[in-house]
Coordinates of C-alpha atoms in Angstrom, one line a residue:
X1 CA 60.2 134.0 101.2
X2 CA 59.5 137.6 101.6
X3 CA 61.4 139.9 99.0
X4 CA 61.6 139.3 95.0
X5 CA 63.2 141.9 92.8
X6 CA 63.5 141.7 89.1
X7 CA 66.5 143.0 87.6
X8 CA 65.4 142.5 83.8
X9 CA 63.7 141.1 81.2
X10 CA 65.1 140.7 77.6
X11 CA 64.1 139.1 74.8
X12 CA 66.9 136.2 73.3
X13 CA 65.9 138.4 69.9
X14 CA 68.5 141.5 70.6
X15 CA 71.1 138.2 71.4
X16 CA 73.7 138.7 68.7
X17 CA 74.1 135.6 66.9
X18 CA 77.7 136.5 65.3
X19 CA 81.0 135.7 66.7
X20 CA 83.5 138.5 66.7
X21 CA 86.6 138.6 64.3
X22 CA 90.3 140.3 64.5
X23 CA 90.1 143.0 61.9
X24 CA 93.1 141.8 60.2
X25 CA 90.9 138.8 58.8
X26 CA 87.6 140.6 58.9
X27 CA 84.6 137.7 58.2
X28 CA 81.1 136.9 59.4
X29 CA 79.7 134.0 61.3
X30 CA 76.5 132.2 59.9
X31 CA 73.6 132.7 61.3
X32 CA 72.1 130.9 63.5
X33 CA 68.0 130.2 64.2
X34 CA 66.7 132.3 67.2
X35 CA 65.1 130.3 70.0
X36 CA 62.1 132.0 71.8
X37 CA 63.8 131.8 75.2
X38 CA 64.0 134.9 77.4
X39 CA 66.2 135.2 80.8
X40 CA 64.7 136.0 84.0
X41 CA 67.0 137.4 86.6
X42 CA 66.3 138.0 90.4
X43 CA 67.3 137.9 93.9
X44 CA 65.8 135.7 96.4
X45 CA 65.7 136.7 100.2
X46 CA 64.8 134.0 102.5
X47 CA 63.7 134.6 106.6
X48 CA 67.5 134.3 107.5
X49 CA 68.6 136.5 104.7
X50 CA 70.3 136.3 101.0
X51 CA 69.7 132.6 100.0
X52 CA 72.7 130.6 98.6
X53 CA 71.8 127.0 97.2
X54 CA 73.7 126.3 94.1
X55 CA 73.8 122.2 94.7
X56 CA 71.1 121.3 93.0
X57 CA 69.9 124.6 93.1
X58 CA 66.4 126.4 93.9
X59 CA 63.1 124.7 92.0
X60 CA 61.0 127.9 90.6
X61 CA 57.8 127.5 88.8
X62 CA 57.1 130.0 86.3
X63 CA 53.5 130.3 84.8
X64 CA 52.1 132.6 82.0
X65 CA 49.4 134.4 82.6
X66 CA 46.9 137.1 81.2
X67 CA 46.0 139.9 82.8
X68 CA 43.2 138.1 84.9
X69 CA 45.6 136.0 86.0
X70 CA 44.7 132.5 83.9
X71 CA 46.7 130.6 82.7
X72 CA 47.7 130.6 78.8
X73 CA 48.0 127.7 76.6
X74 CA 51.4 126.8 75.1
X75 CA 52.2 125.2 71.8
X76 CA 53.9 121.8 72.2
X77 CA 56.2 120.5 73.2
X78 CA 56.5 123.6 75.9
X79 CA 55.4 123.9 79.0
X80 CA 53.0 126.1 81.2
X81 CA 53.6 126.3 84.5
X82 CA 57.3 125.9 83.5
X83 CA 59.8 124.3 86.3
X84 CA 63.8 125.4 86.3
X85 CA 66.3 124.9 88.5
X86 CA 68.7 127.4 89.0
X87 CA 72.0 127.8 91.1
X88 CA 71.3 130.8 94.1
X89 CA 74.5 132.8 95.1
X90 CA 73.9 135.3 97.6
X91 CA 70.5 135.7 96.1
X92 CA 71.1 136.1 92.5
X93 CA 69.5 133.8 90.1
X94 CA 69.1 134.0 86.8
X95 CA 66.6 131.5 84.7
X96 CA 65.7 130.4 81.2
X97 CA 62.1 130.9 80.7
X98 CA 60.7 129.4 77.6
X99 CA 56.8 129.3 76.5
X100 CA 57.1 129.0 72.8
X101 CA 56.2 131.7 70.2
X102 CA 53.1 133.1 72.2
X103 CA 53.7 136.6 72.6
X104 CA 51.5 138.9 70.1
X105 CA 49.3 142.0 70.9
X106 CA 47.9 140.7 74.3
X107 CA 49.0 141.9 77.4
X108 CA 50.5 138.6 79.5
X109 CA 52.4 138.6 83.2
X110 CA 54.6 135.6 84.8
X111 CA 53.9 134.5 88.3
X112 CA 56.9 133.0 90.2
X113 CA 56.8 130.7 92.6
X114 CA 59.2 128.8 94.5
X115 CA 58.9 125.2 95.8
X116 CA 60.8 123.7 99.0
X117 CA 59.8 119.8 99.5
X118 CA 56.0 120.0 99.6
X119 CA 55.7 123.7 100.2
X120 CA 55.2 126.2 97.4
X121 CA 55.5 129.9 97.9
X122 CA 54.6 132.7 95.3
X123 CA 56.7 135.4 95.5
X124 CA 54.2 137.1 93.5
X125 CA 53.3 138.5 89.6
X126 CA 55.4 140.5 87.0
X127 CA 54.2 142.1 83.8
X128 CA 55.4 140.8 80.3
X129 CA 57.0 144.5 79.2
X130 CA 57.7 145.5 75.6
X131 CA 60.5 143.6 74.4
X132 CA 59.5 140.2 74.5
X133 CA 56.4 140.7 72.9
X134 CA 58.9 141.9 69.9
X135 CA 59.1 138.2 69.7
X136 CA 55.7 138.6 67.1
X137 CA 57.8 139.6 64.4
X138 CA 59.3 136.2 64.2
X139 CA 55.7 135.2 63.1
X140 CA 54.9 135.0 59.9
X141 CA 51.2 137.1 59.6
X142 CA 52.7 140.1 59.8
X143 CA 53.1 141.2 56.5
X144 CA 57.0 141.6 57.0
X145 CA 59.9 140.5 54.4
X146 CA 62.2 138.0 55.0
X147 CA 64.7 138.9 57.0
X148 CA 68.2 140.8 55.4
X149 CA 71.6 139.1 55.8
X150 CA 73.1 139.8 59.1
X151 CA 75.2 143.1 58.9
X152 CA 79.1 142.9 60.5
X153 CA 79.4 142.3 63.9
X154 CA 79.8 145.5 65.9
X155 CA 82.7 146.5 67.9
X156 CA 82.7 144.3 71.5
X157 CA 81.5 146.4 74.3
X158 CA 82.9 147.3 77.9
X159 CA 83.3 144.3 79.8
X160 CA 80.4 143.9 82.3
X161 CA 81.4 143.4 86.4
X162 CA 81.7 139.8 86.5
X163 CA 79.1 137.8 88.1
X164 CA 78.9 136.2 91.5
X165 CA 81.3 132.7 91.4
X166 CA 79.8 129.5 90.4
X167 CA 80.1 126.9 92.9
X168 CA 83.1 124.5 92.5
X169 CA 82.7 121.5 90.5
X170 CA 83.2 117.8 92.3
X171 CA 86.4 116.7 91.4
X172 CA 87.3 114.1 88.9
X173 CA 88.5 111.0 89.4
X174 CA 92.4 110.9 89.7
X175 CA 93.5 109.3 86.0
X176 CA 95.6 105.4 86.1
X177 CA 99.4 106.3 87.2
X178 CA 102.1 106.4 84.6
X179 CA 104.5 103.1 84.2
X180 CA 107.8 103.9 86.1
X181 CA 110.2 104.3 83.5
X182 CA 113.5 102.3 83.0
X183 CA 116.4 102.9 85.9
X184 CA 119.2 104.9 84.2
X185 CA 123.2 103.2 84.4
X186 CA 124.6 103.9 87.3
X187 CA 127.4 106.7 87.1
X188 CA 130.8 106.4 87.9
X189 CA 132.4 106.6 91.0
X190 CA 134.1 109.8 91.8
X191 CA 137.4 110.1 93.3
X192 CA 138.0 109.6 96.7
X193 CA 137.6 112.6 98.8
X194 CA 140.3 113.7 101.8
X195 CA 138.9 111.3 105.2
X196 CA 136.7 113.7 107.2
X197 CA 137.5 114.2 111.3
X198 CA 135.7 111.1 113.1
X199 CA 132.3 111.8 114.5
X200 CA 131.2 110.8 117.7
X201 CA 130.5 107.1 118.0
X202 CA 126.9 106.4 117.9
X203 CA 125.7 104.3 120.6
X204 CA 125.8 100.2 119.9
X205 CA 123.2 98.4 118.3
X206 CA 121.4 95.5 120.0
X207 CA 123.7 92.3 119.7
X208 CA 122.9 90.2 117.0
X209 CA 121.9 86.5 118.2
X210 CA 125.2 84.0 118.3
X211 CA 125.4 81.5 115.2
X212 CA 126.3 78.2 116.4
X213 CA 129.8 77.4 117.2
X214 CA 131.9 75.9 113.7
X215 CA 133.7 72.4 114.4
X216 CA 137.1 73.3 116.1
X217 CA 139.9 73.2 114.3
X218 CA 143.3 70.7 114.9
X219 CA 145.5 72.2 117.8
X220 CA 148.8 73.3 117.5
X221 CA 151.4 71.9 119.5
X222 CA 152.6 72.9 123.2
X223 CA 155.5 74.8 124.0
X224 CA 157.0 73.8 126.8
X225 CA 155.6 74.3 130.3
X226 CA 156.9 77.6 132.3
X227 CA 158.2 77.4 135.8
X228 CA 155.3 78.0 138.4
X229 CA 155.8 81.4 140.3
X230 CA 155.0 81.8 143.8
X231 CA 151.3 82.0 144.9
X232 CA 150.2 85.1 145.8
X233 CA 148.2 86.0 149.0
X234 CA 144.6 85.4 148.1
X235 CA 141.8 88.7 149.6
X236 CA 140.1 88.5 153.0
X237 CA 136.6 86.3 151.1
X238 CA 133.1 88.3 151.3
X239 CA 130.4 87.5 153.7
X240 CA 128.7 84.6 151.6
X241 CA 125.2 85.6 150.6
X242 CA 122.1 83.5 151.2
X243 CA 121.6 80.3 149.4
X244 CA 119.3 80.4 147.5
X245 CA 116.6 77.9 146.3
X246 CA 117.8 74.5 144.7
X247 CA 116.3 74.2 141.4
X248 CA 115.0 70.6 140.0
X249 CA 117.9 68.7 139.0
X250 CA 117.8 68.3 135.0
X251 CA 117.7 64.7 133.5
X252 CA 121.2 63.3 133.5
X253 CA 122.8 63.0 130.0
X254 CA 124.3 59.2 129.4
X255 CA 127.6 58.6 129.5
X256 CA 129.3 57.6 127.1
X257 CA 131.4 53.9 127.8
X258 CA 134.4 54.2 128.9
X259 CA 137.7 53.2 126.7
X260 CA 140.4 50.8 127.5
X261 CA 143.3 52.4 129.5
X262 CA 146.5 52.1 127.7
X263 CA 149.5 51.0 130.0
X264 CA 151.8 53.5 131.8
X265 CA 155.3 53.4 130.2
X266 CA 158.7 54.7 132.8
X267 CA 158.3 59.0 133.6
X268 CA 161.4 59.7 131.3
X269 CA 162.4 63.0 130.0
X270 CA 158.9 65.2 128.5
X271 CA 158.9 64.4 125.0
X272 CA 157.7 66.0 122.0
X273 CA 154.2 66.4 122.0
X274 CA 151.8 64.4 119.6
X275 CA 149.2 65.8 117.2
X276 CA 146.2 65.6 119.6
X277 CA 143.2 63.6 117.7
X278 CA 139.6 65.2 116.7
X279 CA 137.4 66.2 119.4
X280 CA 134.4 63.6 120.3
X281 CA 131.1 65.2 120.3
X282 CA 130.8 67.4 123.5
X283 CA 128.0 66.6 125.9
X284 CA 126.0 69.1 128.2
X285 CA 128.3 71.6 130.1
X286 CA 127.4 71.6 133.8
X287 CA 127.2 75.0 135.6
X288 CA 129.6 77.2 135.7
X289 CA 131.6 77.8 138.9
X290 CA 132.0 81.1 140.4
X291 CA 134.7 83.1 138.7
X292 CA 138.2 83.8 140.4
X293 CA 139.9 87.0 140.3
X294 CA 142.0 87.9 137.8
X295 CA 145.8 88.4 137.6
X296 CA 147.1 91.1 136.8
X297 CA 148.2 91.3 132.9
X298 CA 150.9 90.2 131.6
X299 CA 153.1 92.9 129.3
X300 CA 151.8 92.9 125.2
X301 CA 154.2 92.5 122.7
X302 CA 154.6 94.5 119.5
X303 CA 151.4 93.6 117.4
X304 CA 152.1 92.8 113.5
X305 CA 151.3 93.8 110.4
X306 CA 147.0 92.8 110.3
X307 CA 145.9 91.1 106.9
X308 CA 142.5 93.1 105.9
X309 CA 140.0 90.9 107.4
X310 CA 138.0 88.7 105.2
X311 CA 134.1 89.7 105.2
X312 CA 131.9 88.2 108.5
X313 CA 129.8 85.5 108.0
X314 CA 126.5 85.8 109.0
X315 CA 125.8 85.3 112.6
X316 CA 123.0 82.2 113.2
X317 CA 120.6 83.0 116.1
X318 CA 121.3 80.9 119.0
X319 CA 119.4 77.7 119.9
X320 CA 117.8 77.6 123.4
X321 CA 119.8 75.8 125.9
X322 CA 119.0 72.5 127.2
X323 CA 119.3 71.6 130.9
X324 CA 122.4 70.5 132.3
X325 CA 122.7 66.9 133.4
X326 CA 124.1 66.1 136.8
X327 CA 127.6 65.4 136.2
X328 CA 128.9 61.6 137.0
X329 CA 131.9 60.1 138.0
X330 CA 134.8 60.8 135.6
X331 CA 135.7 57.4 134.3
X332 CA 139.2 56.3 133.1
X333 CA 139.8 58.4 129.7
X334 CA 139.1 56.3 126.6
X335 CA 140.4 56.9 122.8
X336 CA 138.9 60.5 121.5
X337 CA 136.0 59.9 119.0
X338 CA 135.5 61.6 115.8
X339 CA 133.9 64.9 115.8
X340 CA 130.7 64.8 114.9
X341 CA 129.6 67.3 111.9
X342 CA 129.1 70.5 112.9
X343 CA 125.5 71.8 113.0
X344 CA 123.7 74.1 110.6
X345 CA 124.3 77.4 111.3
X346 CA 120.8 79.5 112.5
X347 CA 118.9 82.4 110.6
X348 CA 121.1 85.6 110.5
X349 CA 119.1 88.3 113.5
X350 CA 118.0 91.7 112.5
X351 CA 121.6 94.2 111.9
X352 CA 121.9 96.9 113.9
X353 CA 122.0 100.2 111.4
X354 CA 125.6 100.5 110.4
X355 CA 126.8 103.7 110.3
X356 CA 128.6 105.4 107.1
X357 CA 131.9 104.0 106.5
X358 CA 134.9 106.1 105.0
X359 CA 136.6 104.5 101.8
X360 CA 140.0 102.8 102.7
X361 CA 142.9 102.4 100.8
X362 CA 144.0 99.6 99.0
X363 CA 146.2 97.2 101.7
X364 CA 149.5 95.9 100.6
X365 CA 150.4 92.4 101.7
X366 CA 150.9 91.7 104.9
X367 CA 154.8 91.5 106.5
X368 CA 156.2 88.1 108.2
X369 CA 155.3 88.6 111.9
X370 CA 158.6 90.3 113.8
X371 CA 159.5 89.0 117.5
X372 CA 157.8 90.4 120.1
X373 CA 159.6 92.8 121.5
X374 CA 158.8 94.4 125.2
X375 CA 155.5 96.4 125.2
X376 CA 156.2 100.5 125.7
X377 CA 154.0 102.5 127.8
X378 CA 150.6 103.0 126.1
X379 CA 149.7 106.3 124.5
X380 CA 146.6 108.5 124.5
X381 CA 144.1 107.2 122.2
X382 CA 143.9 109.5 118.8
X383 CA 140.7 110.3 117.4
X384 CA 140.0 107.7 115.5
X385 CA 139.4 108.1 111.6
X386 CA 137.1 107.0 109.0
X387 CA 137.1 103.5 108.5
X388 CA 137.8 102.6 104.8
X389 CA 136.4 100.5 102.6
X390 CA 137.8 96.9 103.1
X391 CA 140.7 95.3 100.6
X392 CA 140.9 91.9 99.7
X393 CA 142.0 89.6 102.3
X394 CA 145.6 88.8 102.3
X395 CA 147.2 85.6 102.9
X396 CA 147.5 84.8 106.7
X397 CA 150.8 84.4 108.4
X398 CA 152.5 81.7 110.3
X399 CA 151.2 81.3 113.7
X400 CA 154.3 81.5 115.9
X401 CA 154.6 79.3 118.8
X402 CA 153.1 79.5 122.1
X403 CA 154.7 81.0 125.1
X404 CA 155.5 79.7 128.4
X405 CA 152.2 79.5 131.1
X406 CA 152.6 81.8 133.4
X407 CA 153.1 80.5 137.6
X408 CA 149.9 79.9 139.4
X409 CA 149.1 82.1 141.9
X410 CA 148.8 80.6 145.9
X411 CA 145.6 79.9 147.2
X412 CA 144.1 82.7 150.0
X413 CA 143.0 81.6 153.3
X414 CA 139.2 80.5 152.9
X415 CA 136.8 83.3 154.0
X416 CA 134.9 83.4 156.9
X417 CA 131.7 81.2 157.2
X418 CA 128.6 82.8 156.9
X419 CA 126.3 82.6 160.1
X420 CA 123.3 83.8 158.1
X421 CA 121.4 80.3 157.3
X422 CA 120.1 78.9 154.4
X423 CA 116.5 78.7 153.5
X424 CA 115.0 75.3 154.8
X425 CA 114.4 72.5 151.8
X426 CA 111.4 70.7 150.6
X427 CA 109.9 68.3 153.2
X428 CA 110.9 65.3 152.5
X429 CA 108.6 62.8 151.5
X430 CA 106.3 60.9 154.9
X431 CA 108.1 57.4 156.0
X432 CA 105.8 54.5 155.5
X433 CA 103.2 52.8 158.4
X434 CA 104.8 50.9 160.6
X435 CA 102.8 47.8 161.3
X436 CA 99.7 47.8 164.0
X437 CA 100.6 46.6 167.0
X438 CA 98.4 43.5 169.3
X439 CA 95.5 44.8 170.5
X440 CA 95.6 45.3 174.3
X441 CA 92.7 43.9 176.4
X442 CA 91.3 45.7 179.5
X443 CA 89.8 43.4 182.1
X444 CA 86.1 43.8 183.0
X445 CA 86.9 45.2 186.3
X446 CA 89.3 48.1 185.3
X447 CA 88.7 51.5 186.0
X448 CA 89.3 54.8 184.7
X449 CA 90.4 58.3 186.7
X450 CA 91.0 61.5 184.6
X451 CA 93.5 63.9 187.1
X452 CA 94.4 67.6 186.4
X453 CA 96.9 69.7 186.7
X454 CA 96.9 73.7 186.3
X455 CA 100.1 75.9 185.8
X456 CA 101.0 79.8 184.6
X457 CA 102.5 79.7 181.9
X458 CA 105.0 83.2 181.5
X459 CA 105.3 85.4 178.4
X460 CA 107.9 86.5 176.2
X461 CA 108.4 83.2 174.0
X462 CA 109.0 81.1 177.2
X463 CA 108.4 77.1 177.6
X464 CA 106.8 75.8 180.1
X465 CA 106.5 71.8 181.3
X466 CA 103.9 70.5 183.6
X467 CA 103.4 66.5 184.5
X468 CA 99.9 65.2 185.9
X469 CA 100.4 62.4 187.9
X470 CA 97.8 59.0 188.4
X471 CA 96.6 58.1 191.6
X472 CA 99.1 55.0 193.5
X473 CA 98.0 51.9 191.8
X474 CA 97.1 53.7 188.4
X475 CA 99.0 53.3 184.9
X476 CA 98.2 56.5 182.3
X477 CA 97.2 56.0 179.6
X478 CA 97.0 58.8 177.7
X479 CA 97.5 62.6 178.2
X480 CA 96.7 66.3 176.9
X481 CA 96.8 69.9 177.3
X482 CA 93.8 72.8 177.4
X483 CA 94.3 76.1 177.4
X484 CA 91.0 78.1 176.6
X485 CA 90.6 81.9 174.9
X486 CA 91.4 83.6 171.9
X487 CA 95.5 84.9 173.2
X488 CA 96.1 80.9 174.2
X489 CA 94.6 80.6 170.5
X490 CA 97.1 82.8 168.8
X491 CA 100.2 82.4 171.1
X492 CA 100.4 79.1 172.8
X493 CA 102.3 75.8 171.0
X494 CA 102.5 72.6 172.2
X495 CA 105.4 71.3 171.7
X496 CA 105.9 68.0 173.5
X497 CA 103.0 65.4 175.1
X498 CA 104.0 62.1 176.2
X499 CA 104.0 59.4 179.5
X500 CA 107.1 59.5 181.9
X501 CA 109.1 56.7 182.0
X502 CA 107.4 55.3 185.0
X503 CA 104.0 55.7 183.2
X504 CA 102.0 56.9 186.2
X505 CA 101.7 60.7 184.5
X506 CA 101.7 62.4 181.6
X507 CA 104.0 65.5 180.7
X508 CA 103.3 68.2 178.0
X509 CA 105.3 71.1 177.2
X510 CA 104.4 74.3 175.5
X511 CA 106.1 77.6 174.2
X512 CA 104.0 81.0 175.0
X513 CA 105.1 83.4 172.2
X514 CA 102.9 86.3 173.5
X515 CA 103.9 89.2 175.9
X516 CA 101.4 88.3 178.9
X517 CA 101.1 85.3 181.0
X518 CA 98.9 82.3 179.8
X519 CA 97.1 79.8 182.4
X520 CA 97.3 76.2 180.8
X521 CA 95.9 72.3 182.1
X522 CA 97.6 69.4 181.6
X523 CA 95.4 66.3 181.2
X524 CA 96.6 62.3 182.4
X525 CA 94.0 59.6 181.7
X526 CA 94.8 56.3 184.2
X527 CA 93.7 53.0 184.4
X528 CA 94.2 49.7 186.9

């Protein structure tokens, strides 16, 4: 440290012990016992300039001395050398100092030191000036009388500059959070407001998974059947696409047994149709054929009066499906079994958000369903408005009986057959060993003659034969082909080897898939 300064040095006897008083109540505070303390005040300048430490603070060592610079003894339970810690800010300090009653007639000076870990530095000495040795008339051999009440408190002085900021205090703990109070009643609803125009639609939630299907209900009986119109010309059929790879057939569901086929009474006039009985249990579907075209649409009739539509259920997530069996051989039809009780409807998935709805009116009850008259032309599509709020469900009309089928259309010439092939199947799996044949014998005398034969075999995925023939008297056999280097390695096949008919040579073929000429051997191994 290399700069001290003291600012001052009072003595805690000029302190005012009062506390001042509005004059409209005018009073006097009691007195209070002075201490002997007295405040040092300074600025400290480090190597790097003004110091600020104000967390703990700066450790200074104060220590009384005379004017030889000993140290002076302290009446208990004070101290000499006296440590303080005091808060820095931008140099200013300011410290208690506190020896006791000690000062008297004897000149004294403090030494002041500063400590930093296991370094002490001594900024240097300062003499004890008048006023704190004013402190001796608090003792009591000075002939002095006791000390007069304390006269009014004066009027408060000018407001000093205020002092450098203290640094800011850690913060408390946050305190428990209050208990949420009670929900107040809900208010009442307000009147409807007038629907607003229809914003734009926002675009479609995901698709909730598909509950299962609920049992089907009893069907309602046929009309009768409409005359079949003429079959129209069916579209020139597309190029068929590659076939693609069979997958592994699924384990065939078992079918059911078949019932006893009632007997076929005389074709007479159609008559009514009977209540068809309940549904049997369904087994696995097979796959689904391609889809045909469509026809074209037949004319809408007038739609009725809709019954506000009761609320949805919630939709169960749909189970995995299971593999279709192959499908057998339809049987003669038996009697319809029950229908088996319909299974328990899956968790509900995730909604997509819904997006605000519009309060609707009240519906009135739904009219009786008028005939169907012959559709118009359709009209432009109005913006659509606010959906309402949905009323009860009315009750549901009559269903009205079913109109005629319409004609099935003529089947179109078949499309033209694709010449692009098929991918090859699965090898099938290797035929079993036929049995080992006699042994043959070869008599002690029989010889052996291996003949050769050399051709040029041409490029540009061309075959070539060549037969190697025994000597006269000779029988082959057996037989094979050479063809040496790396281009017979990479582009040469063979693709037949066997005896001719006559079994007196041996004939190989081969197939030279590579751009220049390869020169091949053909091999015939004879014997008596």
């Amino acid at each position: 440290m290399n700069r001290n300064r003291l600012y001052s040095m009072m003595a805690a006897a000029l302190l005012t012990a009062g506390v001042a008083i509005p004059s409209a109540q005018p009073a006097f505070a009691a007195p209070v016992a002075q201490t002997t303390a007295f405040t040092y005040q300074g600025q400290l300048q480090g190597p790097g300039g003004l110091v600020t430490n104000t967390s703990p603070g700066v450790t200074f060592i104060f220590t009384l001395q005379d004017s030889s610079g000993n140290s002076v003894s302290v009446p208990s339970p004070f101290q000499n050398p006296l440590t303080v810690v005091a808060p820095v800010v931008d140099g200013v300090f300011a410290a208690n100092v506190d020896f006791g009653l000690v000062f008297g007639t004897t000149q004294y000076q403090l030494q002041i030191q500063v400590q930093q870990g296991s370094n002490t530095y001594t900024l240097g000495t300062q003499p004890i000036n008048t006023v704190p040795v004013a402190q001796y008339a608090l003792s009591s051999g000075n002939g002095m009388g006791p000390t007069g009440p304390t006269g009014p408190a004066g009027a408060d002085g000018a407001t000093g500059p205020a002092g450098p900021a203290g640094a800011t205090g850690a913060t408390g703990a946050a305190g428990p959070a209050g208990a949420t109070g009670a929900a107040g009643p809900a208010g009442a609803t307000g009147p409807m407001g007038p629907a607003g125009a229809t914003g734009a639609t926002g675009a479609a939630g995901p698709a909730g998974a598909t509950g299962a299907a609920g049992p089907t209900g009893a069907t309602g009986p046929m009309g009768p059947a409409g005359a079949a119109g003429a079959t129209g010309a069916a579209g020139p059929a597309g190029a068929a696409g590659p076939t693609g790879a069979t997958g592994a057939a699924g384990p065939a569901g078992a079918t059911g047994a078949a019932g006893p086929v009632g007997a076929t009474g005389p074709i007479g006039p159609a008559g009514a149709t009977g209540a068809i009985g309940a549904t049997g249990p369904m087994g696995p579907a097979g796959a689904t054929g391609a889809t045909g075209a469509a026809g074209p649409a037949g004319a809408t009739g007038a739609i009725g009066a809709t019954g506000p539509a009761g609320p949805a259920g919630a939709t169960g997530a749909t189970g995995a499906a299971g593999p279709a069996g192959a499908t057998g051989a339809a049987g003669p039809a038996g009697a319809t079994g029950a229908a088996g009780p319909a299974g328990a409807t899956g968790a509900a998935g995730p909604a997509g958000a819904t997006g605000a709805i519009g309060a609707t009116g009240p519906m009135g009850p739904a009219g009786a369903t008028g005939a169907t008259g012959a559709a118009g032309p359709t009209g432009a599509t109005g913006v659509a408005g606010p959906a309402g709020a949905t009323g009860a469900a009315g009750p549901t009309g009559a269903t009205g009986p079913m109109g005629p089928a319409g004609a099935t259309g003529a089947t179109g010439p078949a499309g033209a057959a694709s010449t692009v092939p098929g991918p090859t199947g699965p090898t099938g799996p290797a035929g079993a060993t036929g049995p080992t044949g006699p042994a043959g014998s070869i008599a002690a005398t029989a010889s052996f003659v291996t003949n050769t034969t050399t051709a040029t075999c041409s490029g540009r995925n061309s075959t070539c034969t060549l037969t190697t023939s025994c000597p006269t008297g000779k029988t082959v056999i057996g037989g094979g082909l050479s063809a040496g280097g790396a281009a017979a390695a990479l582009y040469l096949d063979l693709t037949e080897s066997y005896p001719n008919a006559a079994h007196t040579g041996w004939v190989i073929s081969a197939a030279n898939w590579g751009n220049g000429n390869l020169t091949i051997t053909g091999y015939a191994i004879c014997a008596n």
